[in-house]
CSV table of C-alpha atoms in Angstrom, one decimal:
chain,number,residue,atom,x,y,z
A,205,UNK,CA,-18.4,-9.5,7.7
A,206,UNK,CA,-19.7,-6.1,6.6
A,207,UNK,CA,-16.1,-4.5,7.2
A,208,UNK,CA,-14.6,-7.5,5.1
A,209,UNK,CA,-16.6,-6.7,2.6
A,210,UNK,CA,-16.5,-3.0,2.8
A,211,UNK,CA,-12.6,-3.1,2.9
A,212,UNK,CA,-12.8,-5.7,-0.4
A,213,UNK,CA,-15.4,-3.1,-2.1
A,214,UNK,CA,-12.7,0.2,-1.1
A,215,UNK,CA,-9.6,-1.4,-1.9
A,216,UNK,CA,-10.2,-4.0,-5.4
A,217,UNK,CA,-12.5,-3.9,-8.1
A,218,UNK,CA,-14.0,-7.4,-7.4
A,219,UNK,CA,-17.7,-7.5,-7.6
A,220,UNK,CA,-18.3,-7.1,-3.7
A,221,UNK,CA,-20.8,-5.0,-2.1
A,222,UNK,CA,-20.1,-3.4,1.3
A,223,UNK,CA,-22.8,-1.8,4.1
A,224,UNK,CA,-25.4,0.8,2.8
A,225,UNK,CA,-24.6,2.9,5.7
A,226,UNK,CA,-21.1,3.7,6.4
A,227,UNK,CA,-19.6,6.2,9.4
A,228,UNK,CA,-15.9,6.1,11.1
A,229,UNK,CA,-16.8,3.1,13.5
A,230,UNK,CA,-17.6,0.5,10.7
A,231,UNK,CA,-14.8,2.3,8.1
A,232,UNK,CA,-12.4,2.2,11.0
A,233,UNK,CA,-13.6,-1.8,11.2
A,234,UNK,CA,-12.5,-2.1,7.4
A,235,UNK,CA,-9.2,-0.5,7.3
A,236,UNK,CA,-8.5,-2.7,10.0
A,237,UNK,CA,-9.3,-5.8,7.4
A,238,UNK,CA,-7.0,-4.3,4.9
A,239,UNK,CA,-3.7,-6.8,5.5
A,240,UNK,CA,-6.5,-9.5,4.7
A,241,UNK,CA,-7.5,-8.2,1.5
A,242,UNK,CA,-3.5,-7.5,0.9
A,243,UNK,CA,-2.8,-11.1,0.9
A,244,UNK,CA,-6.1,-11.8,-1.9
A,245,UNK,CA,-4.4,-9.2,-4.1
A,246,UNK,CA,-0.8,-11.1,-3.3
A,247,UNK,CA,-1.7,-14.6,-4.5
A,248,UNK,CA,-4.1,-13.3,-7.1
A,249,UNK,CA,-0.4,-11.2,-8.6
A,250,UNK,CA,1.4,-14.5,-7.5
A,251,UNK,CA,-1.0,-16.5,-9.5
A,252,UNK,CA,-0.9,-14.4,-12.9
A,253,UNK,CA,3.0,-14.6,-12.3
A,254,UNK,CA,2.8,-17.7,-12.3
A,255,UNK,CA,0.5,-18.3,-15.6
A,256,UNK,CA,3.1,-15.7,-17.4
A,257,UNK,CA,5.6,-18.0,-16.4
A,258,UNK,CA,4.1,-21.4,-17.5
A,259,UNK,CA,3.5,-19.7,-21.1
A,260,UNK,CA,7.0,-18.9,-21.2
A,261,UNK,CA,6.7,-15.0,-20.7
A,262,UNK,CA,10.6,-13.8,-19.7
A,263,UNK,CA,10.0,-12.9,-16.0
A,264,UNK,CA,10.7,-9.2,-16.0
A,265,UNK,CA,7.6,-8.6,-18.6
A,266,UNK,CA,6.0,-10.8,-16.5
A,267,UNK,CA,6.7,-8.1,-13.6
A,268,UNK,CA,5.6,-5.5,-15.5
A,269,UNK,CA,2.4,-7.3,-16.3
A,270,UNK,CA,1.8,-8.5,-12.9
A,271,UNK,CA,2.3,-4.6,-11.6
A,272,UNK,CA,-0.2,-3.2,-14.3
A,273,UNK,CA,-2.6,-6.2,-12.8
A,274,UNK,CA,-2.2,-4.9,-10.0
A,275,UNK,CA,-3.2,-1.3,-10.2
A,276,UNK,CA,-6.0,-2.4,-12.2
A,277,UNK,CA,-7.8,-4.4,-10.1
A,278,UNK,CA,-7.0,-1.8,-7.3
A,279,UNK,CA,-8.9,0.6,-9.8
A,280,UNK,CA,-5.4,2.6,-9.8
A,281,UNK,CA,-5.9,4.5,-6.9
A,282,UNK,CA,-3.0,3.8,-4.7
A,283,UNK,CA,-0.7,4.5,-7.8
A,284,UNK,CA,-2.9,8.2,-8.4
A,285,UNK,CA,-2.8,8.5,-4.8
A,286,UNK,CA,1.2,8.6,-5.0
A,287,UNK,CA,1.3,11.1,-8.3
A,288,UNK,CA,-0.7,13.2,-6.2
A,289,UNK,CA,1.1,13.1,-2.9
A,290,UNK,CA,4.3,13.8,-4.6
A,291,UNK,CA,3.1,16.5,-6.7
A,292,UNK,CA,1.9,18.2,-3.7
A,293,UNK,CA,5.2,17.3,-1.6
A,294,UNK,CA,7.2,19.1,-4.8
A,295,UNK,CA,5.4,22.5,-4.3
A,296,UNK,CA,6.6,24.9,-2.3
A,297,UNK,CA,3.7,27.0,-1.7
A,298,UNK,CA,1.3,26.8,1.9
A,299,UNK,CA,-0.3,23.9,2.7
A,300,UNK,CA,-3.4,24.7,1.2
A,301,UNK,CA,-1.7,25.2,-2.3
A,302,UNK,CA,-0.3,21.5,-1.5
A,303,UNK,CA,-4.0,20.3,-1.3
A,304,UNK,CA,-4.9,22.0,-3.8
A,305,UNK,CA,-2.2,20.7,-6.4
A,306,UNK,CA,-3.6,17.3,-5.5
A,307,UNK,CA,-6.8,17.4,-6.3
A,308,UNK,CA,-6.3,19.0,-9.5
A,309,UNK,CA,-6.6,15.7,-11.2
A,310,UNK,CA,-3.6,15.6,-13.5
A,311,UNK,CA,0.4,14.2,-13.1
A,312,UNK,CA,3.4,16.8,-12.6
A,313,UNK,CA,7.1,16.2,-12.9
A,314,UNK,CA,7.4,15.2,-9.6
A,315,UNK,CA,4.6,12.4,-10.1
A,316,UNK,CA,5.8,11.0,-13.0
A,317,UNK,CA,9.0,10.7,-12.1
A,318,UNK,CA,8.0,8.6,-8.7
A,319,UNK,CA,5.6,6.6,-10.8
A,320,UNK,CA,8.4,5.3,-13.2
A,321,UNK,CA,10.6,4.7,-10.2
A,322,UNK,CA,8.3,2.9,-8.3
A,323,UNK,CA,6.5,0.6,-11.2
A,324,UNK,CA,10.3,0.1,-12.6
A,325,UNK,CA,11.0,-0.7,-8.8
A,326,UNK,CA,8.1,-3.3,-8.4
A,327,UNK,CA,7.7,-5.0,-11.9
A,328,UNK,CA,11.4,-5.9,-11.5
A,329,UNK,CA,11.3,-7.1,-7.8
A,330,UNK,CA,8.3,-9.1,-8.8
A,331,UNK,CA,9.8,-10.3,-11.5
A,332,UNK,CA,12.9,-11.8,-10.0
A,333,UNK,CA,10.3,-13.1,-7.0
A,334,UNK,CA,8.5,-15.1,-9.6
A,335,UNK,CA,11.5,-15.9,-11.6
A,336,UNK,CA,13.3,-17.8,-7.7
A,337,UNK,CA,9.8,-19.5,-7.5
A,338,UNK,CA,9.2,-17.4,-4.2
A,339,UNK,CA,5.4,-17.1,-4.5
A,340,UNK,CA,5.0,-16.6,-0.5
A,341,UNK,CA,7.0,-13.2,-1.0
A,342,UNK,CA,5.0,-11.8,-3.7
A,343,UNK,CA,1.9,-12.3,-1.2
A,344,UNK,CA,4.1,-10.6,1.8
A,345,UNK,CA,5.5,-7.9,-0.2
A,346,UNK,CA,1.9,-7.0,-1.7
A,347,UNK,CA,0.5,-7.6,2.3
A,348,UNK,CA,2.6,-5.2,3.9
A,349,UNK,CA,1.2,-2.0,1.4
A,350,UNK,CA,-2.1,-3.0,3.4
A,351,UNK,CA,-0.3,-3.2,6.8
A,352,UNK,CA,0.8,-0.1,6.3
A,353,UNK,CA,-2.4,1.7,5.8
A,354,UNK,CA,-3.4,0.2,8.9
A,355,UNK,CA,-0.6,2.1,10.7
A,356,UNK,CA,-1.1,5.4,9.0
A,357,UNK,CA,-4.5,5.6,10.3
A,358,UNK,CA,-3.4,5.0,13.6
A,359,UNK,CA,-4.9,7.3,16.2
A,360,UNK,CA,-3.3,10.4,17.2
A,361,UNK,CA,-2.8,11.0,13.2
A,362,UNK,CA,-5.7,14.1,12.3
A,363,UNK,CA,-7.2,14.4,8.8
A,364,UNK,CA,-6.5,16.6,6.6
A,365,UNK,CA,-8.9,20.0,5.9
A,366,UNK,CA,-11.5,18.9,3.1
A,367,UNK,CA,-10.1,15.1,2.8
A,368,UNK,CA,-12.8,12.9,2.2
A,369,UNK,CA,-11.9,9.3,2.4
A,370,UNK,CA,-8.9,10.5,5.2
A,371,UNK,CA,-11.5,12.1,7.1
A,372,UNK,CA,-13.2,9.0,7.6
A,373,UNK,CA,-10.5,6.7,8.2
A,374,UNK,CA,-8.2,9.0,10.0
A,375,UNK,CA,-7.4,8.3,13.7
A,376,UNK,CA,-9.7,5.0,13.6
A,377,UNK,CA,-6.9,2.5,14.4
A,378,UNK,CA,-5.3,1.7,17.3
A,379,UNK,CA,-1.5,1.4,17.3
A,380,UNK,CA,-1.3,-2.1,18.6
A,381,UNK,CA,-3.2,-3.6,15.8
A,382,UNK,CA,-1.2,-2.1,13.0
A,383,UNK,CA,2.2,-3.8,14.5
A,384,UNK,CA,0.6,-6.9,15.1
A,385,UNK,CA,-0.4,-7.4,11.9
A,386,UNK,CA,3.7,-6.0,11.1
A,387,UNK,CA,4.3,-9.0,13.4
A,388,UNK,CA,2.4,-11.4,11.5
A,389,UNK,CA,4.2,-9.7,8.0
A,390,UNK,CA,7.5,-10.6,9.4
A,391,UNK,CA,6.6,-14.2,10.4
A,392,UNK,CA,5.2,-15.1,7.1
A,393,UNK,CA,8.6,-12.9,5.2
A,394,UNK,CA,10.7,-15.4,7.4
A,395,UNK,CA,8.6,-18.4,5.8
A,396,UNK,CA,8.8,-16.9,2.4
A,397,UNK,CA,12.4,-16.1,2.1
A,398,UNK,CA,14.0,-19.0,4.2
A,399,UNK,CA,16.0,-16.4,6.1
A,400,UNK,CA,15.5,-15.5,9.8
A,401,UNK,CA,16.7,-11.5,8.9
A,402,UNK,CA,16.2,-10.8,5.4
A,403,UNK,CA,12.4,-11.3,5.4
A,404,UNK,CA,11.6,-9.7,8.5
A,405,UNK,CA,13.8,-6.4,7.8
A,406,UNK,CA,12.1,-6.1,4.5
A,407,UNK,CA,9.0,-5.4,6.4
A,408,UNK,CA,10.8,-3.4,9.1
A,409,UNK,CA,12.7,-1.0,6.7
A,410,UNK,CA,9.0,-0.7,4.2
A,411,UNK,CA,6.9,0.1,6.7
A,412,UNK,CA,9.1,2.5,8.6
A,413,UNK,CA,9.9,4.3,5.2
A,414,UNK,CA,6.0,4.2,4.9
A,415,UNK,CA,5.5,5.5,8.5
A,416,UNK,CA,8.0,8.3,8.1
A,417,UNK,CA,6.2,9.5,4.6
A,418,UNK,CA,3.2,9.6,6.6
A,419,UNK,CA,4.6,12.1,9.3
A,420,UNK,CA,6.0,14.2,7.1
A,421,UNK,CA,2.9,14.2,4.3
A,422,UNK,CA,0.7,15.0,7.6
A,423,UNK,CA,3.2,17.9,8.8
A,424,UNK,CA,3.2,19.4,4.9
A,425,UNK,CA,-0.3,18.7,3.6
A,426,UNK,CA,-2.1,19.8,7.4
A,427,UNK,CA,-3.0,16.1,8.1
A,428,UNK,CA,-3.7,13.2,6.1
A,429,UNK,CA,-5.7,12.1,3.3
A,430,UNK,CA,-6.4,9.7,0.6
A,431,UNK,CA,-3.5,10.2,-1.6
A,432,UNK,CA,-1.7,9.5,1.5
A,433,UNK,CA,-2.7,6.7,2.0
A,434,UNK,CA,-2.4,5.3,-1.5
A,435,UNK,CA,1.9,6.7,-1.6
A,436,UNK,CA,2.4,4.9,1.4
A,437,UNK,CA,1.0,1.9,0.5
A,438,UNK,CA,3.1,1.6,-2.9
A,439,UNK,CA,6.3,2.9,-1.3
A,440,UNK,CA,5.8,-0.1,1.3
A,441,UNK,CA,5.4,-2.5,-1.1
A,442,UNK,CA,8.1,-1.1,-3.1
A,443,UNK,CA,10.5,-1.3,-0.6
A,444,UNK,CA,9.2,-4.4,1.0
A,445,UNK,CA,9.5,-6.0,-2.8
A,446,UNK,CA,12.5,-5.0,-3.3
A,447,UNK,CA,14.2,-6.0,0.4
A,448,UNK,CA,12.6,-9.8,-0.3
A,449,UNK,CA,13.9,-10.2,-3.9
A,450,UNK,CA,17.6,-9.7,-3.1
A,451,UNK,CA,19.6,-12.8,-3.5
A,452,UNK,CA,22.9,-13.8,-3.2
């Protein structure tokens, strides 16, 4: 229960207190609990959706709405995390002039312009989601960003020089794990869309997108970090969103 509520205290805003004490074996047990908190966030977005919906909101503000809900009860990070990462991927200097374009706090050309892609992206993919009455895939498509952490920290994967968060989580999970909670994504995307292939290669396709960002953000950047984490997560549930809302 302490890595539940550790993972719930990292990842939302929601009023939960994790461990006093925390080192890479009970951080490790929390990012491991991240699909579960994935599927909170999901129904809570599903559920203001939803009440948008019932007061007559047209369903594309209602994506928008539900995507800025989003980031803030995530505290924004995961959207940061992705200025950042592609600020740093847009350089062309070393690896520590990457790093250190990261951390200097504010949004660059390349940041911006994958923020507006990627909220334009989501809010409409939500949108039309809410809009076919396809709660189930709001939840999967929100789900899988979580899933996808759980494979970027995925032994073998070293942190990055001076990452803090990455340097605790780095290398913690075992490979296994992350596709079997891919496994249990894919199940649950056949349930939500009604289709044995649409659902299951929405996760496919996100999460290898993700996991391919991650390889190349750990070649570039000298291993992985925080920011990492957070641009993989959004470009999985971007992609994953997106797969899941198309329609014929």
């Amino acid at each position: 229960m302490n890595a539940v509520r550790l993972a719930v205290s990292w990842l939302t805003v929601l009023p939960v207190r994790g461990p006093d004490e925390v080192d890479r074996a009970v951080a490790g047990r929390a990012i491991a609990w991240a699909p579960l908190v994935g599927v909170l966030l999901g129904g809570l977005g599903a559920g203001l959706l939803w009440g948008l919906g019932a007061l007559g909101a047209a369903w594309l503000l209602a994506g928008f709405v539900g995507v800025a809900g989003l980031a803030l009860i995530t505290r924004g990070m995961h959207v940061d995390g992705l200025a950042d990462t592609m600020d740093g991927l847009g350089s062309y200097g070393s690896p520590e002039r990457a790093r250190e374009i990261m951390k200097s706090g504010g949004a660059g050309p390349f940041g911006v312009a994958a923020l507006v892609f990627v909220i334009g992206i989501q809010a409409v993919s939500l949108g039309a989601l809410a809009g076919g009455g396809r709660w189930l895939a709001v939840v999967v498509a929100v789900a899988v960003g979580r899933v996808a952490v759980v494979l970027a920290c995925r032994r073998g994967i070293e942190a990055a020089p001076g990452a803090g968060f990455g340097a605790l989580v780095a290398g913690t999970q075992h490979s296994v794990l992350g596709w079997v909670w891919g496994g249990i994504a894919c199940l649950a995307a056949v349930f939500a869309t009604g289709n044995p292939w649409q659902g299951p290669l929405a996760v496919v396709v996100a999460l290898a997108g993700a996991m391919l960002l991650v390889r190349h953000c750990v070649r570039r950047f000298g291993g992985l970090n925080g920011d990492v984490l957070g641009a993989a997560l959004e470009v999985s549930v971007t992609v994953a969103a997106a797969v899941l809302s198309f329609a014929r």
